[in-house]
Coordinates of C-alpha atoms in Angstrom, one line a residue:
M529 CA 5.2 12.2 -66.0
A530 CA 8.9 11.4 -66.1
D531 CA 10.1 13.4 -69.0
T532 CA 8.3 16.5 -70.3
A533 CA 10.8 16.9 -73.1
E534 CA 10.0 13.5 -74.5
Y535 CA 6.3 14.2 -74.2
T536 CA 6.7 17.5 -76.1
A537 CA 8.9 15.8 -78.8
E538 CA 6.3 13.1 -79.3
L539 CA 3.6 15.8 -79.6
A540 CA 5.7 17.7 -82.2
E541 CA 6.3 14.6 -84.2
W542 CA 2.5 13.8 -84.1
F543 CA 1.6 17.2 -85.5
R544 CA 4.3 17.4 -88.1
R545 CA 3.0 14.2 -89.7
Y546 CA 0.1 16.3 -90.9
E547 CA 2.0 19.3 -92.3
D548 CA 0.4 20.8 -95.4
R549 CA 2.4 23.4 -97.2
S550 CA -0.5 24.4 -99.5
K551 CA -2.4 25.5 -96.4
A552 CA 0.6 26.8 -94.5
K553 CA 1.5 29.5 -97.0
P554 CA -1.8 31.4 -96.9
M555 CA -1.7 31.2 -93.1
E556 CA 1.8 32.6 -93.0
D557 CA 0.7 35.4 -95.3
Y558 CA -2.3 36.2 -93.2
M559 CA -0.1 36.5 -90.1
R560 CA 2.3 38.8 -92.0
N561 CA 5.0 36.1 -92.1
Q562 CA 5.7 36.5 -88.4
Y563 CA 6.1 32.8 -87.9
P564 CA 6.1 29.6 -90.0
F565 CA 3.1 27.3 -90.0
L566 CA 2.4 23.6 -90.4
G567 CA -0.8 24.4 -92.3
L568 CA -3.2 23.0 -89.7
K569 CA -6.4 25.0 -89.3
T570 CA -8.2 25.2 -85.9
P571 CA -10.6 22.3 -86.3
E572 CA -7.8 19.9 -87.4
R573 CA -5.5 21.2 -84.7
T574 CA -8.1 20.7 -82.1
R575 CA -8.8 17.2 -83.2
L576 CA -5.2 16.2 -83.3
T577 CA -4.7 17.7 -79.8
K578 CA -7.5 15.7 -78.4
E579 CA -6.3 12.5 -80.0
F580 CA -2.8 13.0 -78.6
W581 CA -4.3 13.7 -75.1
A582 CA -6.4 10.5 -75.4
K583 CA -3.3 8.5 -76.1
H584 CA -0.7 10.2 -73.9
G585 CA -2.7 11.9 -71.2
I586 CA -2.4 15.5 -70.1
P587 CA 0.3 16.6 -67.7
V588 CA -0.6 18.7 -64.6
G589 CA 0.9 21.4 -62.5
N590 CA 4.6 22.3 -63.2
E591 CA 4.9 19.5 -65.7
L592 CA 2.1 21.1 -67.8
L593 CA 3.8 24.5 -67.7
D594 CA 7.1 22.9 -68.7
V595 CA 5.4 21.4 -71.8
V596 CA 3.9 24.8 -72.6
R597 CA 7.2 26.5 -72.3
Q598 CA 8.8 23.9 -74.6
L599 CA 6.0 24.3 -77.1
W600 CA 6.6 28.0 -77.1
L601 CA 10.2 27.3 -78.3
L602 CA 9.1 25.4 -81.4
P603 CA 9.1 27.4 -84.6
E604 CA 5.7 26.6 -86.1
R605 CA 2.9 28.7 -84.8
E606 CA 0.5 25.8 -84.3
F607 CA 2.6 24.7 -81.3
Q608 CA 1.9 28.0 -79.5
N609 CA -1.8 27.5 -80.2
V610 CA -1.6 24.0 -78.8
G611 CA 0.2 25.4 -75.8
M612 CA -2.8 27.7 -75.1
A613 CA -5.0 24.6 -75.2
F614 CA -2.9 23.1 -72.4
L615 CA -3.2 26.4 -70.4
E616 CA -6.9 26.1 -70.6
K617 CA -6.7 22.7 -68.9
H618 CA -4.4 24.3 -66.3
A619 CA -6.5 27.4 -65.5
K620 CA -8.5 26.2 -62.4
K621 CA -5.5 24.5 -60.9
A622 CA -2.9 27.3 -61.5
K623 CA -0.9 28.5 -58.5
K624 CA -0.9 32.2 -57.7
T625 CA 2.8 32.5 -58.7
D626 CA 2.1 31.0 -62.2
I627 CA 1.3 34.5 -63.3
D628 CA 5.0 35.0 -63.9
V629 CA 4.9 32.1 -66.4
F630 CA 1.9 33.6 -68.1
E631 CA 3.6 37.0 -68.4
S632 CA 6.7 35.4 -69.9
L633 CA 4.5 33.8 -72.6
I634 CA 2.9 37.2 -73.4
T635 CA 6.4 38.7 -74.0
T636 CA 7.8 35.7 -76.0
K637 CA 6.9 35.2 -79.7
S638 CA 4.4 38.0 -79.2
W639 CA 1.6 38.6 -81.8
W640 CA -2.1 39.3 -81.4
D641 CA -3.1 35.7 -81.9
T642 CA -1.4 34.5 -78.7
V643 CA -1.5 37.8 -76.7
D644 CA -5.2 38.3 -77.0
Y645 CA -6.0 34.8 -75.7
L646 CA -3.4 35.0 -72.9
A647 CA -4.6 38.5 -71.9
S648 CA -8.4 38.0 -71.9
H649 CA -8.5 34.3 -70.9
T650 CA -5.4 33.0 -69.2
M651 CA -4.4 36.3 -67.4
G652 CA -7.9 37.6 -67.1
D653 CA -9.1 34.4 -65.3
H654 CA -6.0 34.2 -63.1
L655 CA -6.4 37.9 -62.0
A656 CA -10.1 37.3 -61.3
R657 CA -9.1 34.5 -58.9
H658 CA -6.2 36.5 -57.4
P659 CA -7.3 40.1 -57.5
D660 CA -4.6 41.2 -55.0
L661 CA -2.1 40.7 -57.9
I662 CA -3.9 43.3 -60.1
P663 CA -2.4 46.6 -58.8
E664 CA 1.2 45.4 -59.0
Y665 CA 1.1 43.6 -62.3
T666 CA -1.3 45.7 -64.3
E667 CA 0.4 49.0 -63.2
R668 CA 3.7 47.6 -64.4
W669 CA 2.2 46.5 -67.7
I670 CA 0.6 49.7 -68.5
N671 CA 3.8 51.5 -67.9
S672 CA 5.9 49.0 -69.8
D673 CA 7.9 49.7 -73.0
D674 CA 6.5 46.3 -74.3
L675 CA 3.3 47.1 -76.3
W676 CA 2.0 43.6 -75.7
L677 CA 2.0 44.1 -72.0
R678 CA 0.3 47.5 -72.4
R679 CA -2.3 45.7 -74.6
T680 CA -2.7 43.1 -71.9
A681 CA -3.3 45.8 -69.2
I682 CA -6.2 47.1 -71.4
L683 CA -7.6 43.7 -72.3
Y684 CA -7.4 41.6 -69.2
Q685 CA -10.9 42.7 -68.1
L686 CA -12.4 41.9 -71.5
R687 CA -14.8 39.3 -70.1
Y688 CA -15.4 40.8 -66.6
K689 CA -18.7 42.4 -67.5
Q690 CA -20.3 43.7 -64.2
Q691 CA -17.1 42.9 -62.3
T692 CA -15.1 45.3 -64.5
D693 CA -13.0 47.8 -62.5
V694 CA -14.2 50.7 -64.7
G695 CA -12.0 53.3 -63.1
R696 CA -8.9 51.2 -63.8
L697 CA -10.1 50.5 -67.4
F698 CA -10.7 54.1 -68.2
D699 CA -7.5 55.2 -66.5
Y700 CA -5.4 52.8 -68.5
I701 CA -7.1 53.8 -71.7
S702 CA -6.5 57.4 -71.0
R703 CA -2.8 56.8 -70.5
C704 CA -2.5 55.1 -73.9
K705 CA -5.0 56.9 -76.0
D706 CA -2.5 59.2 -77.8
E707 CA -0.3 56.3 -78.9
K708 CA 0.1 55.8 -82.6
E709 CA 0.5 52.1 -82.2
F710 CA -2.3 50.2 -84.1
F711 CA -2.5 47.3 -81.6
I712 CA -3.0 49.7 -78.7
R713 CA -5.6 51.8 -80.5
K714 CA -7.4 48.6 -81.6
A715 CA -7.3 47.2 -78.0
I716 CA -8.8 50.4 -76.6
G717 CA -11.7 50.2 -79.0
W718 CA -12.2 46.5 -78.4
A719 CA -12.2 46.9 -74.6
L720 CA -14.7 49.8 -74.7
R721 CA -16.9 48.0 -77.1
E722 CA -17.1 44.9 -74.9
Y723 CA -17.8 47.0 -71.8
S724 CA -20.5 48.9 -73.7
K725 CA -22.5 45.7 -73.7
T726 CA -22.6 46.0 -69.9
D727 CA -22.8 49.8 -69.4
E728 CA -23.5 51.6 -72.7
Q729 CA -24.0 55.0 -71.1
S730 CA -20.7 55.1 -69.3
V731 CA -18.8 54.2 -72.5
R732 CA -20.7 56.8 -74.5
E733 CA -19.8 59.5 -71.9
F734 CA -16.1 58.4 -71.7
V735 CA -15.7 58.4 -75.5
A736 CA -17.4 61.8 -75.7
V737 CA -14.8 63.5 -73.5
S738 CA -11.7 61.4 -74.2
R739 CA -10.6 62.5 -77.7
L740 CA -9.7 59.0 -78.7
S741 CA -8.1 58.1 -82.1
P742 CA -10.7 57.7 -84.9
L743 CA -9.9 53.9 -84.9
S744 CA -10.5 53.6 -81.2
E745 CA -13.7 55.6 -81.2
R746 CA -15.1 53.8 -84.2
E747 CA -14.4 50.4 -82.6
A748 CA -15.7 51.5 -79.2
L749 CA -19.1 52.6 -80.5
K750 CA -19.7 49.7 -82.9
Y751 CA -22.1 47.9 -80.6
V752 CA -23.9 51.0 -79.3
S753 CA -24.3 52.4 -82.8
R754 CA -25.7 49.1 -84.3

């Protein structure tokens, strides 16, 4: 691909043809007006993305990452969602050092809708393939002033099931459990709830002695209390 900027511009023009302000406003309200929207819901966005790929192809390697970074700069939130669809295509071909690009996306235009996917899918899958990166990166995240990096440190193992490093998960939760930040308390509960599907007893025991916030505890025990 000769020009990723031209490719991204064509993609943006393609999506903007279908802007619908009547749908955009409720979407913006739901996301607390963090970002403007085109008004394209997930099924339509997915369809348009596949149609664009069929016509223009999908870049690979560094060119794909360049497109993702350019999509991240566009104002409407749908473009960050499309960027994550590109990342899904990139996952199995990602270089070890691509983790720095993924991290930059987590800390740019951060909100739960991008961070949660990047943490549990993009970053989680990448760290599973390159576990030697885990100590350096996740330790830095859990100690970061950026709440979204702390949330990522808690959530990156969300889909690990039996491969979960339980000691690390419980340690990171213990370090953050007294925070007042909603998104951290919610992440704690979510991570524990998912792991309870693999090891209910260890989650019950951890919650019993950890003095979590009511929100975290309630979320953590949702599955085991069903």
